[in-house]
Structures are given as C-alpha cells and as structure tokens.
Amino acid sequence: MPVALYTAASTSERTSFNMVNRATGNRLRRELIDPTTDQPVAKEDQVKGYELDKDQFVLIEEEDFAGALPEADKKLAIGQFVDCKEVDPAFLDKPYYVTPSGPGAEASYAVLREAMRNRGVAAIAHAVLFRRYRAVLLRASGPGIIAHTMNFDYQVRSSAAAFNDLPEIEIKGEMLDLAKHIIGSKRGTFDIEGFTDRYEEKVAELVRAKIEGREIHVPKPAQPTNVVNLLDALRASAGALAKQDKAAKREPRKAAPTRKAG
C-alpha cells in the first residue's frame, strides 16, 4: 500500500540556542580537528572508520555502503497483525501520521483502518525510512492511521537488569486499600492539554526577560524533605481527599428567589 508519512511529534517548537563567543558576540562554528596535526580536516578528507582496536580503524567509503542500503519504494509491506495489548511500549519509537498516496490508495487505506479498528489489532509492517529498513507498527486512530517506528530486539535492553533484584513483597490490607481508594478518587480521563512543559515555559520566559532587559530572579533551591513512611503518607492523602469531599457536600445551595407580594 503506497503511503505518505508525516511527523506526528517534533521538538522544533522548543526554544533553541547557538554557541556564541562571549567576547565578540559572534556565532561559533564547529570544526573536525586531527588531534595529531591539530589542524581542521577538509570535508573531502573525512571518511567513516570502524574502530578495530584503540586508534586502529578500518576505513569505509561512501560507495561501500551501497550494498547495505535498501531500495526505497514508498510502500509499507504488512507482515502480520497482532493484538494491540501485546505490544510492549518499550519497542515503540517515533510516531508518524499515515495517509494514502497514489491512485486507488484511498480505498485500501480505509479498508485497512476499519478492519484494524473492528478487530482491535495493529499491523506490523516494514518500510525504508531515511535509508534504513524499519519495522513499523500501524494502528487505527480516529479518521486515520498512526504509525510508530519500532526498536529492534537488539536495541531494547532487557528489563531483568532493572527488575530482577526487586524483592517480592506481598501488599495487602490497609496499605493496598488506601492506595486503591486514592487511585479511585484521582481517576480521570486522559487530556494531554492538561500537561505543560514547565522547563520550556521557564526557558522561554527567561529569554523574554533577557530581551526586555528585566532582572532575572533565580529561586532558592528547595530544602530536602524528611523521609515519610508510605503508609502514613497514604493515610494523610486519603484524609485530605475525604475532607475535600465533605466540604463540597456542605456547600449551601443558592436559595430560590422569593416572589414579592403584589
């Protein structure tokens, strides 16, 4: 199925900076320097090298890569369909919006989208993206299809290194009941607009203040807090939520307007 991909997430809106010479105000440029001659190396003399041993390289010319580059045909070759719940999020990489491209592609696109939606499955496809052969996960999303490039198995580290040393602890009783109560009280619907990039907001405000010549106020670092017992913290949180609920129920209703005697 011939398709077009559009980047779904981008960092281009973030505040960006250049490195500048403090003394002259000039923007700096980067050069590749030979550490032995201490001289910059011209573009035509730069070549990729695979390190065999310390400071020993086998040189790989650009034409040597020709046999490794897959042929780009702007198509997604679907290999199989899997239950959406089976896909480990650790294997998902960059998101893209997928649209049909080429004559007759709209019908195939619509059929695939609705079939995946009805069966609750995702498609595993392969495509050539940016000169690389990539595995791609396709899912129905609203009126379209969204794709995630996928990490290969060798790229994702085993979770064993992180989780194998965790002790097996049986959680039950009051602690579990309190945790479930708090989750139930705070449960809501996912709304990404409710989340803000606080760092980006502060950096953007910093830049505006510099441009306008305003004084920059640096907040004092927060004092470290005492270690709190988890069960005590859960009790306190549950108590605060209960007080909020009671306060909301006690709010007096507005009295109905009285009619004046005629």
PDB file of N, CA and C in Angstrom, residues 10 42 57 63 87 92 96 105 112 130 146 151 170 179 181 183 197 201 203 210 215 227 230 232 237 240 248 252:
ATOM      1  N   SER A  10       7.322  16.655  17.209  1.00  0.00           N
ATOM      2  CA  SER A  10       8.513  17.401  16.810  1.00  0.00           C
ATOM      3  C   SER A  10       9.012  18.255  17.968  1.00  0.00           C
ATOM      4  N   ALA A  42      39.567  18.911   5.992  1.00  0.00           N
ATOM      5  CA  ALA A  42      38.636  19.303   4.932  1.00  0.00           C
ATOM      6  C   ALA A  42      37.575  18.229   4.737  1.00  0.00           C
ATOM      7  N   PHE A  57      41.676   1.835  12.866  1.00  0.00           N
ATOM      8  CA  PHE A  57      40.387   1.888  12.182  1.00  0.00           C
ATOM      9  C   PHE A  57      40.465   1.231  10.813  1.00  0.00           C
ATOM     10  N   GLU A  63      30.790   4.702  -1.059  1.00  0.00           N
ATOM     11  CA  GLU A  63      30.344   3.726  -2.061  1.00  0.00           C
ATOM     12  C   GLU A  63      30.289   2.311  -1.490  1.00  0.00           C
ATOM     13  N   VAL A  87       1.770  -5.378  22.398  1.00  0.00           N
ATOM     14  CA  VAL A  87       2.947  -4.599  22.024  1.00  0.00           C
ATOM     15  C   VAL A  87       3.520  -3.893  23.248  1.00  0.00           C
ATOM     16  N   LEU A  92       8.355   0.921  21.028  1.00  0.00           N
ATOM     17  CA  LEU A  92       7.840   1.993  20.182  1.00  0.00           C
ATOM     18  C   LEU A  92       8.819   3.155  20.133  1.00  0.00           C
ATOM     19  N   TYR A  96       4.271   8.733  13.600  1.00  0.00           N
ATOM     20  CA  TYR A  96       4.002   9.388  12.313  1.00  0.00           C
ATOM     21  C   TYR A  96       2.512   9.272  12.002  1.00  0.00           C
ATOM     22  N   ALA A 105      -5.237   4.399  -3.704  1.00  0.00           N
ATOM     23  CA  ALA A 105      -4.751   4.042  -2.373  1.00  0.00           C
ATOM     24  C   ALA A 105      -5.781   4.331  -1.284  1.00  0.00           C
ATOM     25  N   LEU A 112      -8.168  -1.053   5.463  1.00  0.00           N
ATOM     26  CA  LEU A 112      -7.208  -1.447   6.496  1.00  0.00           C
ATOM     27  C   LEU A 112      -7.530  -0.775   7.824  1.00  0.00           C
ATOM     28  N   PHE A 130      14.454   6.943   5.706  1.00  0.00           N
ATOM     29  CA  PHE A 130      15.749   7.599   5.907  1.00  0.00           C
ATOM     30  C   PHE A 130      16.908   6.615   5.724  1.00  0.00           C
ATOM     31  N   ILE A 146      -2.152   5.869  12.549  1.00  0.00           N
ATOM     32  CA  ILE A 146      -0.919   6.387  13.133  1.00  0.00           C
ATOM     33  C   ILE A 146       0.111   5.270  13.161  1.00  0.00           C
ATOM     34  N   ASN A 151      11.720  -0.115  17.705  1.00  0.00           N
ATOM     35  CA  ASN A 151      13.076  -0.536  18.023  1.00  0.00           C
ATOM     36  C   ASN A 151      13.189  -2.034  17.782  1.00  0.00           C
ATOM     37  N   GLU A 170       4.461  -8.939  49.341  1.00  0.00           N
ATOM     38  CA  GLU A 170       3.010  -9.107  49.266  1.00  0.00           C
ATOM     39  C   GLU A 170       2.344  -7.878  49.880  1.00  0.00           C
ATOM     40  N   ALA A 179      -4.320   2.807  48.914  1.00  0.00           N
ATOM     41  CA  ALA A 179      -3.799   3.119  47.580  1.00  0.00           C
ATOM     42  C   ALA A 179      -4.904   3.031  46.535  1.00  0.00           C
ATOM     43  N   HIS A 181      -8.086   3.391  47.064  1.00  0.00           N
ATOM     44  CA  HIS A 181      -9.030   4.495  47.301  1.00  0.00           C
ATOM     45  C   HIS A 181      -8.524   5.783  46.662  1.00  0.00           C
ATOM     46  N   ILE A 183      -6.392   6.080  44.155  1.00  0.00           N
ATOM     47  CA  ILE A 183      -6.458   5.943  42.695  1.00  0.00           C
ATOM     48  C   ILE A 183      -7.872   6.202  42.202  1.00  0.00           C
ATOM     49  N   ASP A 197       4.918  21.720  29.561  1.00  0.00           N
ATOM     50  CA  ASP A 197       6.368  21.589  29.651  1.00  0.00           C
ATOM     51  C   ASP A 197       6.876  22.762  30.495  1.00  0.00           C
ATOM     52  N   GLU A 201       8.531  26.443  29.381  1.00  0.00           N
ATOM     53  CA  GLU A 201       7.879  27.703  29.735  1.00  0.00           C
ATOM     54  C   GLU A 201       8.838  28.642  30.467  1.00  0.00           C
ATOM     55  N   VAL A 203      12.183  28.561  30.369  1.00  0.00           N
ATOM     56  CA  VAL A 203      13.268  28.982  29.480  1.00  0.00           C
ATOM     57  C   VAL A 203      12.784  30.091  28.549  1.00  0.00           C
ATOM     58  N   LYS A 210      15.403  38.516  29.231  1.00  0.00           N
ATOM     59  CA  LYS A 210      16.705  38.995  28.763  1.00  0.00           C
ATOM     60  C   LYS A 210      16.531  40.017  27.641  1.00  0.00           C
ATOM     61  N   GLU A 215      15.248  42.112  35.202  1.00  0.00           N
ATOM     62  CA  GLU A 215      16.125  41.415  36.145  1.00  0.00           C
ATOM     63  C   GLU A 215      15.720  39.948  36.229  1.00  0.00           C
ATOM     64  N   VAL A 227      12.121  11.876  55.161  1.00  0.00           N
ATOM     65  CA  VAL A 227      11.584  10.627  54.632  1.00  0.00           C
ATOM     66  C   VAL A 227      10.285  10.312  55.363  1.00  0.00           C
ATOM     67  N   LEU A 230       5.437   5.330  53.939  1.00  0.00           N
ATOM     68  CA  LEU A 230       4.464   5.268  52.849  1.00  0.00           C
ATOM     69  C   LEU A 230       3.045   5.130  53.372  1.00  0.00           C
ATOM     70  N   ASP A 232       1.816   6.114  56.239  1.00  0.00           N
ATOM     71  CA  ASP A 232       1.384   7.399  56.809  1.00  0.00           C
ATOM     72  C   ASP A 232       1.029   8.390  55.708  1.00  0.00           C
ATOM     73  N   SER A 237      -3.033  11.394  52.615  1.00  0.00           N
ATOM     74  CA  SER A 237      -3.621  11.732  51.321  1.00  0.00           C
ATOM     75  C   SER A 237      -5.094  11.369  51.280  1.00  0.00           C
ATOM     76  N   ALA A 240      -7.078  13.882  53.339  1.00  0.00           N
ATOM     77  CA  ALA A 240      -7.253  15.168  52.657  1.00  0.00           C
ATOM     78  C   ALA A 240      -8.347  15.077  51.609  1.00  0.00           C
ATOM     79  N   ALA A 248     -17.222  19.816  49.881  1.00  0.00           N
ATOM     80  CA  ALA A 248     -18.011  20.021  48.668  1.00  0.00           C
ATOM     81  C   ALA A 248     -19.486  19.727  48.921  1.00  0.00           C
ATOM     82  N   PRO A 252     -23.624  25.306  50.651  1.00  0.00           N
ATOM     83  CA  PRO A 252     -25.076  25.573  50.615  1.00  0.00           C
ATOM     84  C   PRO A 252     -25.550  25.853  49.201  1.00  0.00           C
TER      85      PRO A 252
END
